[in-house]
Coordinates of C-alpha atoms in Angstrom, one line a residue:
M1 CA 0.0 0.0 0.0
R2 CA 2.9 2.3 0.9
K3 CA 4.4 1.7 -2.6
I4 CA 1.1 2.4 -4.3
A5 CA 0.6 5.6 -2.3
L6 CA 4.2 6.7 -3.1
T7 CA 3.7 6.0 -6.8
L8 CA 0.4 8.0 -6.9
A9 CA 2.1 10.9 -5.1
I10 CA 4.9 10.9 -7.7
V11 CA 2.4 10.8 -10.6
L12 CA 0.4 13.7 -9.2
S13 CA 3.5 15.7 -8.6
L14 CA 4.7 15.2 -12.2
G15 CA 1.2 16.1 -13.5
T16 CA 1.2 19.4 -11.5
L17 CA 4.7 20.2 -12.8
L18 CA 3.8 19.5 -16.4
A19 CA 0.6 21.6 -16.1
A20 CA 2.6 24.5 -14.7
C21 CA 5.2 24.2 -17.5
S22 CA 2.4 24.1 -20.1
G23 CA 0.7 27.2 -18.6
S24 CA 4.1 29.0 -18.7
N25 CA 4.6 28.1 -22.4
N26 CA 1.2 29.4 -23.4
A27 CA 1.7 32.7 -21.6
E28 CA 5.0 33.1 -23.4
G29 CA 3.6 32.4 -26.9
G30 CA 2.5 28.8 -27.0
Q31 CA -0.2 27.3 -29.1
D32 CA -3.0 29.1 -27.3
K33 CA -1.6 32.6 -28.1
P34 CA -3.4 34.2 -31.0
T35 CA -1.6 34.7 -34.3
E36 CA -1.3 38.4 -35.2
L37 CA -2.6 39.3 -38.6
V38 CA -1.9 42.9 -39.7
I39 CA -4.3 44.3 -42.3
S40 CA -3.9 47.6 -44.1
T41 CA -7.2 49.2 -45.0
W42 CA -9.2 52.5 -45.2
G43 CA -10.9 52.3 -41.8
F44 CA -14.3 52.8 -43.5
A45 CA -17.3 51.5 -41.4
E46 CA -14.9 50.2 -38.8
D47 CA -17.5 49.1 -36.3
A48 CA -19.4 47.0 -38.9
M49 CA -16.2 45.5 -40.2
K50 CA -15.3 44.4 -36.7
K51 CA -18.7 42.9 -36.1
N52 CA -19.1 41.2 -39.5
V53 CA -15.6 40.3 -40.5
Y54 CA -12.8 40.7 -38.0
E55 CA -14.2 39.4 -34.7
P56 CA -15.8 36.3 -36.0
F57 CA -12.6 35.4 -37.9
E58 CA -10.5 36.0 -34.7
K59 CA -12.8 33.8 -32.7
K60 CA -12.9 30.9 -35.2
Y61 CA -9.1 30.8 -36.0
N62 CA -7.5 32.1 -32.8
V63 CA -6.3 35.3 -34.5
K64 CA -5.6 38.8 -33.3
I65 CA -6.3 41.3 -36.1
V66 CA -4.4 44.6 -36.1
T67 CA -5.3 47.3 -38.7
E68 CA -3.3 50.0 -40.3
I69 CA -5.6 52.8 -41.5
G70 CA -5.0 55.4 -44.2
N71 CA -5.7 56.3 -47.9
N72 CA -4.5 54.2 -50.9
T73 CA -1.4 56.3 -51.5
D74 CA -0.1 56.5 -48.0
R75 CA -0.5 52.9 -47.2
L76 CA 1.0 51.7 -50.5
N77 CA 4.0 54.0 -49.8
K78 CA 4.5 52.4 -46.4
I79 CA 4.8 49.0 -48.1
R80 CA 7.2 50.4 -50.7
Q81 CA 9.4 51.8 -48.0
G82 CA 9.3 48.6 -45.9
S83 CA 8.1 50.6 -42.9
S84 CA 5.0 48.4 -42.5
K85 CA 4.5 44.8 -41.1
V86 CA 1.4 44.3 -43.1
D87 CA 0.2 40.9 -44.1
L88 CA -2.8 41.9 -46.1
V89 CA -3.6 45.1 -48.0
Y90 CA -6.9 46.5 -49.3
L91 CA -6.4 48.9 -52.3
S92 CA -8.4 50.1 -55.2
D93 CA -7.5 48.3 -58.4
Y94 CA -5.5 51.2 -59.8
Y95 CA -3.2 51.3 -56.8
A96 CA -3.1 47.5 -56.4
L97 CA -1.7 47.3 -60.0
Q98 CA 1.1 49.6 -59.0
G99 CA 2.0 47.2 -56.2
I100 CA 1.9 44.2 -58.5
E101 CA 4.1 45.9 -61.1
E102 CA 6.6 46.8 -58.3
G103 CA 6.7 43.2 -57.0
L104 CA 5.2 44.1 -53.6
F105 CA 2.6 41.3 -53.4
E106 CA 2.7 37.5 -53.1
K107 CA 1.2 35.4 -55.7
I108 CA -1.9 33.8 -54.2
D109 CA -2.8 30.1 -54.1
R110 CA -6.3 30.2 -55.5
K111 CA -7.0 26.6 -54.2
N112 CA -6.9 28.2 -50.7
I113 CA -9.7 30.6 -51.7
P114 CA -12.6 28.4 -52.9
N115 CA -15.1 31.3 -52.5
L116 CA -13.6 32.8 -55.7
D117 CA -15.8 30.5 -57.6
H118 CA -18.9 32.4 -56.3
L119 CA -17.8 35.8 -57.4
Y120 CA -19.0 37.8 -60.4
D121 CA -16.5 37.3 -63.3
I122 CA -15.4 40.9 -63.1
A123 CA -14.2 40.4 -59.5
K124 CA -12.4 37.0 -59.7
A125 CA -9.1 38.2 -61.1
P126 CA -9.3 41.9 -62.0
L127 CA -5.4 42.1 -62.1
G128 CA -4.5 38.6 -63.1
E129 CA -4.9 35.1 -61.8
D130 CA -1.8 35.4 -59.6
Y131 CA -3.2 38.2 -57.5
G132 CA -6.1 39.1 -55.2
P133 CA -9.8 39.4 -56.1
A134 CA -12.2 42.3 -55.6
H135 CA -14.1 42.1 -52.4
T136 CA -16.5 44.9 -53.4
V137 CA -17.6 46.8 -56.5
A138 CA -19.0 50.3 -56.9
Q139 CA -19.8 52.3 -60.0
L140 CA -19.2 55.7 -61.3
G141 CA -22.3 57.3 -62.8
L142 CA -23.9 60.7 -63.0
V143 CA -25.7 62.5 -60.2
V144 CA -27.9 65.5 -60.8
N145 CA -30.1 67.7 -58.7
G146 CA -33.6 66.9 -60.1
D147 CA -35.1 70.2 -59.0
E148 CA -32.5 72.2 -60.9
V149 CA -31.9 70.0 -64.0
K150 CA -35.0 69.9 -66.2
S151 CA -33.7 68.5 -69.5
P152 CA -33.0 64.7 -69.8
V153 CA -29.6 63.5 -68.8
E154 CA -28.7 60.1 -70.3
S155 CA -25.2 60.3 -71.6
W156 CA -21.7 61.2 -70.4
N157 CA -21.7 63.8 -73.2
D158 CA -24.4 65.7 -71.4
L159 CA -21.8 67.0 -69.0
W160 CA -20.8 69.4 -71.8
K161 CA -24.3 70.9 -72.0
P162 CA -24.3 74.7 -71.7
E163 CA -26.8 74.6 -68.9
F164 CA -24.2 73.0 -66.6
K165 CA -21.7 75.8 -67.0
D166 CA -20.6 77.1 -63.6
K167 CA -22.7 74.4 -61.9
L168 CA -20.5 71.3 -62.6
A169 CA -17.9 69.4 -60.6
L170 CA -15.5 66.8 -62.1
P171 CA -13.0 64.4 -60.5
N172 CA -9.3 65.5 -60.2
I173 CA -6.9 63.6 -62.4
T174 CA -5.1 62.3 -59.4
I175 CA -7.9 60.4 -57.8
T176 CA -9.3 56.9 -58.6
T177 CA -12.0 58.3 -60.9
G178 CA -9.6 60.7 -62.7
P179 CA -8.6 58.2 -65.4
M180 CA -12.3 57.5 -66.0
L181 CA -12.8 61.2 -66.8
M182 CA -10.0 60.9 -69.3
D183 CA -11.8 58.0 -71.0
I184 CA -15.1 59.9 -71.0
A185 CA -13.4 63.0 -72.5
A186 CA -11.5 61.0 -75.1
K187 CA -14.6 59.1 -76.2
R188 CA -16.4 62.4 -76.6
E189 CA -13.8 63.2 -79.3
G190 CA -14.2 59.8 -80.9
S191 CA -11.2 58.1 -79.4
Q192 CA -11.6 54.6 -78.0
D193 CA -8.1 54.3 -76.4
M194 CA -7.9 57.2 -73.9
N195 CA -5.9 59.3 -76.5
S196 CA -4.3 62.2 -74.6
D197 CA -4.8 64.8 -77.3
A198 CA -8.5 63.9 -77.7
A199 CA -9.1 63.9 -74.0
F200 CA -7.5 67.2 -73.3
K201 CA -9.3 68.8 -76.3
A202 CA -12.6 67.9 -74.7
L203 CA -11.4 68.9 -71.2
T204 CA -10.2 72.3 -72.4
E205 CA -13.7 72.9 -73.8
I206 CA -15.5 72.0 -70.6
N207 CA -12.9 73.5 -68.2
P208 CA -14.3 77.2 -68.0
G209 CA -17.6 75.9 -66.6
V210 CA -16.2 73.6 -63.9
V211 CA -16.7 74.9 -60.3
K212 CA -14.2 72.5 -58.9
Y213 CA -12.1 69.4 -59.7
Y214 CA -12.8 67.4 -56.5
S215 CA -10.3 65.2 -54.7
K216 CA -12.6 64.1 -51.9
S217 CA -16.1 62.7 -52.3
A218 CA -17.1 64.5 -49.1
D219 CA -16.3 67.8 -50.8
L220 CA -18.6 66.9 -53.7
V221 CA -21.4 66.0 -51.3
N222 CA -21.1 69.4 -49.6
M223 CA -21.2 71.2 -52.9
F224 CA -24.4 69.5 -53.8
A225 CA -25.9 70.2 -50.4
Q226 CA -24.9 73.9 -50.6
G227 CA -26.3 74.3 -54.2
E228 CA -22.9 75.0 -55.7
V229 CA -23.2 72.3 -58.3
V230 CA -26.1 70.5 -59.9
A231 CA -24.3 67.7 -61.8
A232 CA -21.2 65.6 -61.4
P233 CA -19.8 62.1 -62.0
M234 CA -20.0 60.3 -58.7
Q235 CA -19.5 56.9 -57.1
D236 CA -22.8 55.3 -56.1
T237 CA -21.2 54.7 -52.7
F238 CA -21.7 58.4 -51.8
Y239 CA -25.0 59.0 -53.5
G240 CA -26.9 58.2 -50.3
S241 CA -25.2 61.2 -48.6
V242 CA -26.2 63.5 -51.4
S243 CA -29.8 62.2 -51.5
Q244 CA -30.2 62.9 -47.8
A245 CA -29.1 66.5 -48.3
V246 CA -30.8 66.9 -51.7
P247 CA -33.9 64.7 -51.8
S248 CA -34.4 65.4 -55.5
A249 CA -31.0 64.0 -56.4
K250 CA -30.9 61.3 -59.1
F251 CA -28.3 58.7 -59.8
I252 CA -28.1 58.0 -63.6
T253 CA -26.3 55.2 -65.4
P254 CA -25.3 56.8 -68.7
K255 CA -26.4 54.9 -71.8
E256 CA -22.7 54.3 -72.6
G257 CA -22.4 52.5 -69.3
A258 CA -21.1 53.2 -65.8
Y259 CA -17.5 52.5 -64.8
A260 CA -16.5 49.8 -62.4
L261 CA -14.6 50.7 -59.2
L262 CA -13.1 47.5 -57.8
N263 CA -11.5 47.3 -54.3
T264 CA -9.0 44.5 -54.1
V265 CA -7.2 42.5 -51.3
N266 CA -3.7 41.2 -51.7
V267 CA -1.1 39.4 -49.6
V268 CA 2.0 41.5 -49.0
K269 CA 5.4 40.2 -50.1
G270 CA 7.3 38.6 -47.2
S271 CA 4.2 37.9 -45.0
K272 CA 4.9 35.2 -42.5
H273 CA 1.2 34.2 -42.5
K274 CA 0.4 33.8 -46.2
E275 CA -1.9 30.8 -45.8
L276 CA -3.7 32.5 -42.9
A277 CA -4.0 35.6 -45.0
E278 CA -5.5 33.6 -47.9
K279 CA -7.9 32.0 -45.4
F280 CA -9.0 35.5 -44.4
I281 CA -9.5 36.5 -48.0
N282 CA -11.7 33.5 -48.4
W283 CA -13.6 34.4 -45.2
H284 CA -14.3 38.0 -46.5
L285 CA -15.6 36.6 -49.8
S286 CA -18.0 34.2 -48.2
Q287 CA -21.7 34.6 -48.7
E288 CA -22.4 35.1 -45.0
V289 CA -19.8 37.9 -44.5
Q290 CA -20.7 39.6 -47.8
Q291 CA -24.4 39.4 -47.0
A292 CA -23.8 41.0 -43.5
N293 CA -21.7 43.8 -45.0
A294 CA -24.3 44.5 -47.7
L295 CA -27.2 44.7 -45.1
D296 CA -25.1 47.1 -43.0
R297 CA -24.4 49.1 -46.2
V298 CA -20.6 48.7 -45.8
D299 CA -19.9 47.3 -49.3
S300 CA -21.7 46.2 -52.4
P301 CA -21.1 42.4 -52.7
T302 CA -19.1 40.6 -55.3
N303 CA -20.3 37.2 -54.2
K304 CA -23.2 36.5 -56.5
L305 CA -24.9 34.2 -54.0
V306 CA -25.8 37.2 -51.8
E307 CA -29.5 37.9 -52.1
L308 CA -31.0 41.3 -51.4
T309 CA -34.5 42.7 -51.6
E310 CA -35.1 45.7 -53.9
E311 CA -35.2 47.9 -50.8
Q312 CA -31.9 46.5 -49.4
A313 CA -30.2 46.8 -52.7
A314 CA -31.2 50.5 -53.2
G315 CA -28.1 52.6 -53.8
M316 CA -25.8 49.6 -54.1
T317 CA -24.1 48.1 -57.1
Y318 CA -25.9 44.8 -57.0
G319 CA -27.0 42.0 -59.4
A320 CA -25.4 40.3 -62.4
D321 CA -27.3 42.6 -64.8
V322 CA -25.6 45.6 -63.2
V323 CA -22.2 44.3 -62.2
E324 CA -21.3 42.4 -65.3
N325 CA -22.2 45.3 -67.6
L326 CA -19.9 47.8 -65.9
K327 CA -17.1 49.3 -68.0
T328 CA -13.4 48.8 -67.0
L329 CA -10.2 50.6 -68.1
D330 CA -6.9 49.3 -69.3
L331 CA -5.1 50.1 -66.0
R332 CA -1.7 49.2 -67.4
K333 CA -2.1 51.9 -70.0
V334 CA -3.3 54.3 -67.2
N335 CA -0.1 53.6 -65.2
Q336 CA 2.0 54.2 -68.3
E337 CA 0.3 57.5 -69.1
M338 CA -0.4 58.9 -65.7
S339 CA 2.7 61.0 -65.1
G340 CA 2.3 62.7 -68.5
W341 CA -1.4 63.3 -67.9
I342 CA -0.8 64.9 -64.5
D343 CA 1.9 67.2 -66.0
R344 CA -0.4 68.2 -68.9
W345 CA -3.3 68.6 -66.5
N346 CA -1.4 71.0 -64.3
R347 CA -0.3 73.1 -67.4
E348 CA -3.6 73.1 -69.4
I349 CA -6.5 72.5 -67.0
E350 CA -5.6 73.7 -63.5

């Protein structure tokens, strides 16, 4: 009996010691310590993103998500400079292409992102099969103040109507929708390839009647609210704010088509958590997450399994008939031409 008691005492002592050691390891970074995933993003609708995307993923996969907030340019520059420990980066397609061409992103393993199969075609590989998908889509159309604009507006060419002189705002060349304005202007002159001479000819014609070339959508919303402008190209994302201030405001899809604005997500070169980052991308593309974000009006979904009522979809870029008919630009040409466009813009327009 004494031998049995002694054996039990030794076993219990060893168990206690092992438990203590195990607890110590976890506290110092053992298996139970969450993996930190750093995400670079805009910070838009942060509370809803935490509720719908971040916190459920953290709980399911034992992850601690840390976000770096800022605009496209600043966040991309941090990655260029190596001053960021980011694993994943959200960027509009124009800026994401710059990152790809500069070798800043990892090539993704699409087998790790099965929800890609459920996306609209336009969102699956907007910048090539090796790189990240679009998690949301918006559109650039025309917004007019219905109380002030009486004649029909149905074409991008209507921006050049004399009635809009001194009542018109246009995007600055340096923002995401600036290249779209170049395409609109070039097509007015009959060019189908964003020809610089054609575009600047049309822009020189319209320039005297432009109140402002806006760089922030918030400024455009304020100009509509204060009655400074009655027409402008605008992302549908911000149309709700205009319609609250100007109930007669109308969003118009021009007969030539609206332009797609795609926000992408990519894995940053050198990330130590590439597979986890791909798992997060797949999570964000899931029907459940995209549905929740759509209902909270965070993003228009790119997952075509998301179902919204007509009321829920109001003001969003939603449905195959809308999404798959959006116009896209040759972004590689845009990148090649941009420095020359900006220089000419500064000399001839502003």
